[in-house]
Coordinates of N, CA and C in Angstrom, one line a residue:
M1 N 29.9 9.4 10.8 CA 29.3 8.8 10.8 C 28.1 9.2 11.5
R2 N 26.4 9.4 11.9 CA 25.7 9.6 12.1 C 25.2 9.0 13.4
V3 N 25.2 9.6 14.7 CA 25.0 8.6 16.2 C 24.1 9.1 16.7
L4 N 23.5 7.6 16.6 CA 22.4 8.1 17.8 C 22.4 7.5 19.0
V5 N 23.0 8.1 20.3 CA 22.8 7.8 21.7 C 21.5 8.0 22.3
T6 N 21.0 6.5 22.6 CA 20.2 7.3 23.6 C 20.1 7.3 25.2
S7 N 19.1 7.6 26.1 CA 19.5 7.9 27.5 C 21.3 8.9 27.6
A8 N 20.9 9.8 26.5 CA 21.4 10.6 26.6 C 21.8 11.8 27.9
G9 N 20.9 11.7 29.0 CA 20.9 12.2 29.8 C 21.4 11.4 31.2
S10 N 21.4 10.2 31.5 CA 22.8 9.2 32.4 C 23.8 10.0 32.3
P11 N 24.7 9.4 32.9 CA 26.1 9.6 33.0 C 26.5 9.1 32.0
L12 N 26.3 7.3 32.0 CA 26.7 6.7 31.1 C 26.5 7.4 29.4
G13 N 25.4 7.7 29.3 CA 25.0 8.5 27.7 C 25.5 10.0 27.5
R14 N 26.6 10.6 28.9 CA 26.6 11.7 28.4 C 27.8 11.4 28.5
A15 N 28.7 10.1 29.0 CA 30.0 10.2 28.7 C 30.4 9.9 27.4
A16 N 29.3 8.6 26.9 CA 29.4 7.9 25.6 C 29.6 9.5 24.5
A17 N 28.4 10.3 24.6 CA 28.2 11.5 23.8 C 29.1 12.3 23.5
E18 N 29.9 12.1 24.8 CA 31.3 13.7 24.8 C 32.3 13.0 23.7
A19 N 32.6 11.4 24.3 CA 33.4 10.6 23.5 C 33.2 10.5 22.1
I20 N 31.9 10.2 21.3 CA 31.7 10.4 20.5 C 31.8 12.2 19.5
G21 N 31.5 12.4 20.4 CA 31.3 14.2 19.3 C 33.1 14.5 18.8
A22 N 33.6 13.9 20.0 CA 34.9 14.6 20.2 C 35.9 13.7 19.2
A23 N 35.1 13.2 18.4 CA 35.7 12.4 17.6 C 35.1 12.9 15.9
D24 N 34.2 13.6 16.2 CA 33.6 14.4 14.7 C 32.6 13.4 14.6
H25 N 31.9 13.1 15.0 CA 31.0 12.6 14.4 C 29.6 13.3 14.7
K26 N 28.2 12.9 13.8 CA 27.5 13.6 13.7 C 26.3 12.9 14.8
L27 N 26.3 14.3 15.9 CA 25.4 13.7 17.2 C 23.9 13.5 16.8
R28 N 23.3 12.4 17.1 CA 22.0 13.2 17.7 C 21.5 12.1 18.9
L29 N 21.1 12.9 20.0 CA 20.8 12.5 21.8 C 19.4 12.1 21.3
T30 N 19.6 11.1 22.3 CA 17.2 11.2 22.9 C 17.8 11.0 24.5
H31 N 16.5 11.1 25.0 CA 16.2 10.6 26.7 C 14.5 11.1 27.1
P32 N 13.9 10.5 27.9 CA 12.7 10.4 28.4 C 12.7 12.2 28.5
T33 N 13.6 12.8 28.9 CA 12.5 13.8 29.4 C 13.3 15.0 29.1
H34 N 13.4 15.9 28.9 CA 14.5 17.4 27.9 C 15.5 17.1 28.8
I35 N 17.2 17.3 28.3 CA 18.2 17.7 28.6 C 18.6 18.7 27.8
G36 N 19.5 19.8 28.4 CA 20.4 20.6 27.5 C 21.4 20.1 26.7
A37 N 21.4 19.9 25.8 CA 22.4 19.3 24.6 C 22.5 20.9 23.7
D38 N 23.8 20.1 23.1 CA 24.3 21.1 22.0 C 23.9 20.6 20.5
A39 N 24.1 19.3 21.1 CA 24.0 18.2 19.2 C 22.1 18.4 19.4
D40 N 22.1 17.4 18.0 CA 20.9 17.5 17.6 C 20.1 16.8 18.6
F41 N 19.0 17.0 19.4 CA 18.0 16.9 20.8 C 17.0 16.4 20.2
V42 N 16.1 14.8 20.6 CA 15.0 14.8 20.2 C 14.5 13.8 21.8
Q43 N 13.5 14.2 22.6 CA 12.9 13.9 23.5 C 12.0 12.6 22.8
S44 N 12.3 11.3 23.8 CA 11.7 10.3 23.0 C 11.3 9.4 24.4
Q45 N 10.5 8.3 24.1 CA 9.7 7.2 25.2 C 9.8 6.3 24.7
L46 N 10.9 6.3 23.2 CA 10.9 4.8 22.3 C 9.4 4.3 21.9
G47 N 8.5 4.7 22.0 CA 7.1 4.5 21.7 C 7.4 3.9 20.0
H48 N 6.0 2.9 20.1 CA 5.9 2.1 18.8 C 5.0 2.9 18.0
G49 N 5.9 3.5 16.9 CA 4.9 4.6 15.8 C 6.6 5.8 15.5
I50 N 5.3 6.5 14.7 CA 6.1 7.6 13.3 C 7.5 8.3 14.6
A51 N 7.3 8.8 15.6 CA 8.4 9.8 17.0 C 9.5 8.7 16.6
T52 N 8.9 7.7 16.5 CA 10.6 6.6 17.0 C 11.0 6.3 15.5
N53 N 10.3 6.0 14.7 CA 10.9 6.2 13.0 C 11.6 7.1 12.9
Q54 N 10.8 8.4 13.1 CA 11.8 9.7 12.5 C 13.5 9.6 13.4
L55 N 13.5 9.0 14.3 CA 14.5 9.5 15.7 C 15.6 8.2 14.8
V56 N 15.4 7.7 13.9 CA 16.3 6.7 13.4 C 16.5 7.3 12.4
D57 N 15.4 7.7 11.6 CA 15.8 8.3 9.9 C 17.6 9.3 9.8
D58 N 18.1 8.9 8.6 CA 19.4 9.5 8.4 C 20.5 8.9 9.4
I59 N 20.5 7.7 10.4 CA 21.2 7.3 11.5 C 21.9 6.2 11.0
D60 N 23.3 6.5 11.2 CA 24.5 5.2 10.7 C 24.6 3.9 11.7
V61 N 24.7 4.4 13.1 CA 25.2 3.7 14.3 C 23.8 4.2 15.2
V62 N 23.0 3.1 15.9 CA 22.1 3.4 17.1 C 23.5 2.9 18.0
L63 N 23.5 3.6 19.3 CA 24.1 3.3 21.1 C 23.2 3.5 21.9
H64 N 21.9 2.5 22.7 CA 21.0 2.1 22.8 C 21.5 1.8 24.5
I65 N 21.3 2.7 25.6 CA 21.4 2.4 26.6 C 20.0 2.7 27.4
P66 N 19.2 1.2 27.6 CA 17.7 1.1 28.1 C 18.0 2.3 29.6
N67 N 16.9 2.8 29.6 CA 16.6 4.0 30.5 C 15.2 3.9 31.1
P68 N 15.1 3.6 32.6 CA 13.5 3.3 33.2 C 12.9 4.1 33.9
G69 N 13.4 5.5 33.8 CA 13.4 6.6 34.1 C 13.4 6.9 35.6
T70 N 13.4 7.9 36.2 CA 13.1 7.9 37.6 C 12.7 6.9 38.5
N71 N 13.2 6.6 39.5 CA 12.9 5.8 40.5 C 11.8 4.6 40.1
P72 N 12.7 4.1 39.2 CA 12.2 2.7 38.7 C 11.8 1.6 39.6
T73 N 10.6 1.0 39.0 CA 10.0 -0.1 39.5 C 10.7 -1.6 38.6
P74 N 10.5 -2.4 39.2 CA 11.0 -3.4 38.1 C 10.0 -3.5 37.4
A75 N 8.9 -3.7 36.8 CA 8.4 -3.5 35.6 C 8.8 -2.4 34.4
D76 N 9.3 -0.9 34.8 CA 9.9 -0.2 34.6 C 11.2 -0.6 34.0
W77 N 11.9 -1.1 34.3 CA 13.3 -2.3 34.1 C 12.8 -3.1 32.8
I78 N 11.9 -4.0 33.0 CA 11.7 -4.8 32.3 C 11.1 -4.0 31.0
D79 N 10.7 -3.1 30.9 CA 9.2 -2.1 30.0 C 10.9 -1.1 28.9
A80 N 12.0 -0.7 29.6 CA 12.7 -0.5 29.1 C 13.7 -0.8 28.0
G81 N 14.1 -2.8 29.0 CA 15.0 -3.5 28.0 C 14.1 -4.1 27.1
T82 N 13.0 -4.3 27.0 CA 12.4 -4.7 26.1 C 11.3 -4.5 25.3
R83 N 10.2 -4.0 25.9 CA 9.8 -3.1 24.7 C 9.8 -1.8 23.9
R84 N 10.8 -1.1 24.9 CA 11.3 0.3 24.1 C 12.3 -0.3 23.4
T85 N 12.9 -1.2 23.8 CA 14.3 -1.3 23.0 C 13.8 -2.2 21.6
Y86 N 12.8 -3.0 21.6 CA 12.2 -3.7 20.7 C 11.6 -2.2 19.5
N87 N 10.8 -1.7 20.0 CA 10.2 -0.6 19.1 C 11.5 0.2 18.4
L88 N 12.4 0.8 19.5 CA 13.7 1.4 18.7 C 14.6 0.0 18.0
F89 N 14.9 -0.9 18.0 CA 15.4 -1.8 16.9 C 14.9 -2.2 16.0
L90 N 13.2 -2.4 16.1 CA 12.5 -2.1 15.0 C 12.2 -1.2 14.1
A91 N 12.0 0.1 14.0 CA 13.1 1.3 13.7 C 13.8 1.1 12.7
A92 N 15.0 1.1 14.0 CA 16.4 1.3 12.9 C 16.7 -0.3 11.8
A93 N 15.9 -1.1 12.0 CA 16.0 -1.9 11.0 C 15.0 -1.8 9.9
E94 N 14.2 -0.9 10.0 CA 13.0 -0.4 9.3 C 13.9 0.4 7.9
A95 N 14.8 1.7 8.9 CA 15.3 2.4 8.5 C 16.5 2.0 7.8
G96 N 16.9 1.1 8.1 CA 18.6 0.5 7.2 C 19.4 1.1 8.1
V97 N 19.3 1.3 9.3 CA 20.4 1.4 10.3 C 21.0 0.1 10.0
Q98 N 22.8 0.2 9.9 CA 23.4 -1.1 9.9 C 24.4 -1.5 11.2
R99 N 24.9 -0.5 12.1 CA 24.8 -1.1 13.3 C 23.9 -0.4 14.4
I100 N 24.0 -1.5 15.7 CA 23.0 -1.5 16.4 C 24.3 -1.7 18.0
I101 N 24.5 -0.8 19.0 CA 25.2 -1.3 20.1 C 24.8 -1.0 21.0
Y102 N 24.2 -2.5 22.0 CA 23.1 -2.2 23.2 C 24.1 -2.0 24.3
I103 N 24.0 -1.4 25.3 CA 24.6 -1.5 26.6 C 23.5 -1.7 27.8
S104 N 23.9 -2.9 28.0 CA 23.0 -3.3 29.6 C 23.9 -4.4 30.6
T105 N 22.8 -4.6 31.3 CA 23.8 -5.5 32.5 C 23.2 -7.0 31.7

């Protein structure tokens, strides 16, 4: 399967990517800032536009972990959990992604 892992630079994202990659799936990783990664990596803020659409191109499963960034304010958490998540899910639906796993509190 082709799997997109968001917030791949976070501890949870790294652990998920390692576990999924160990199962021989093709990974695409994304994070708001650049991270060193052996897999296909795309830096993304999950905005509304072509970059997010291209992020989910040819993906079977999205594992989404909202990321509000460094030293987040309450508004940053709301933005990560709502607007950015909406942008990602809309792009995934339009691209025909069949499965989305959303990890949140």
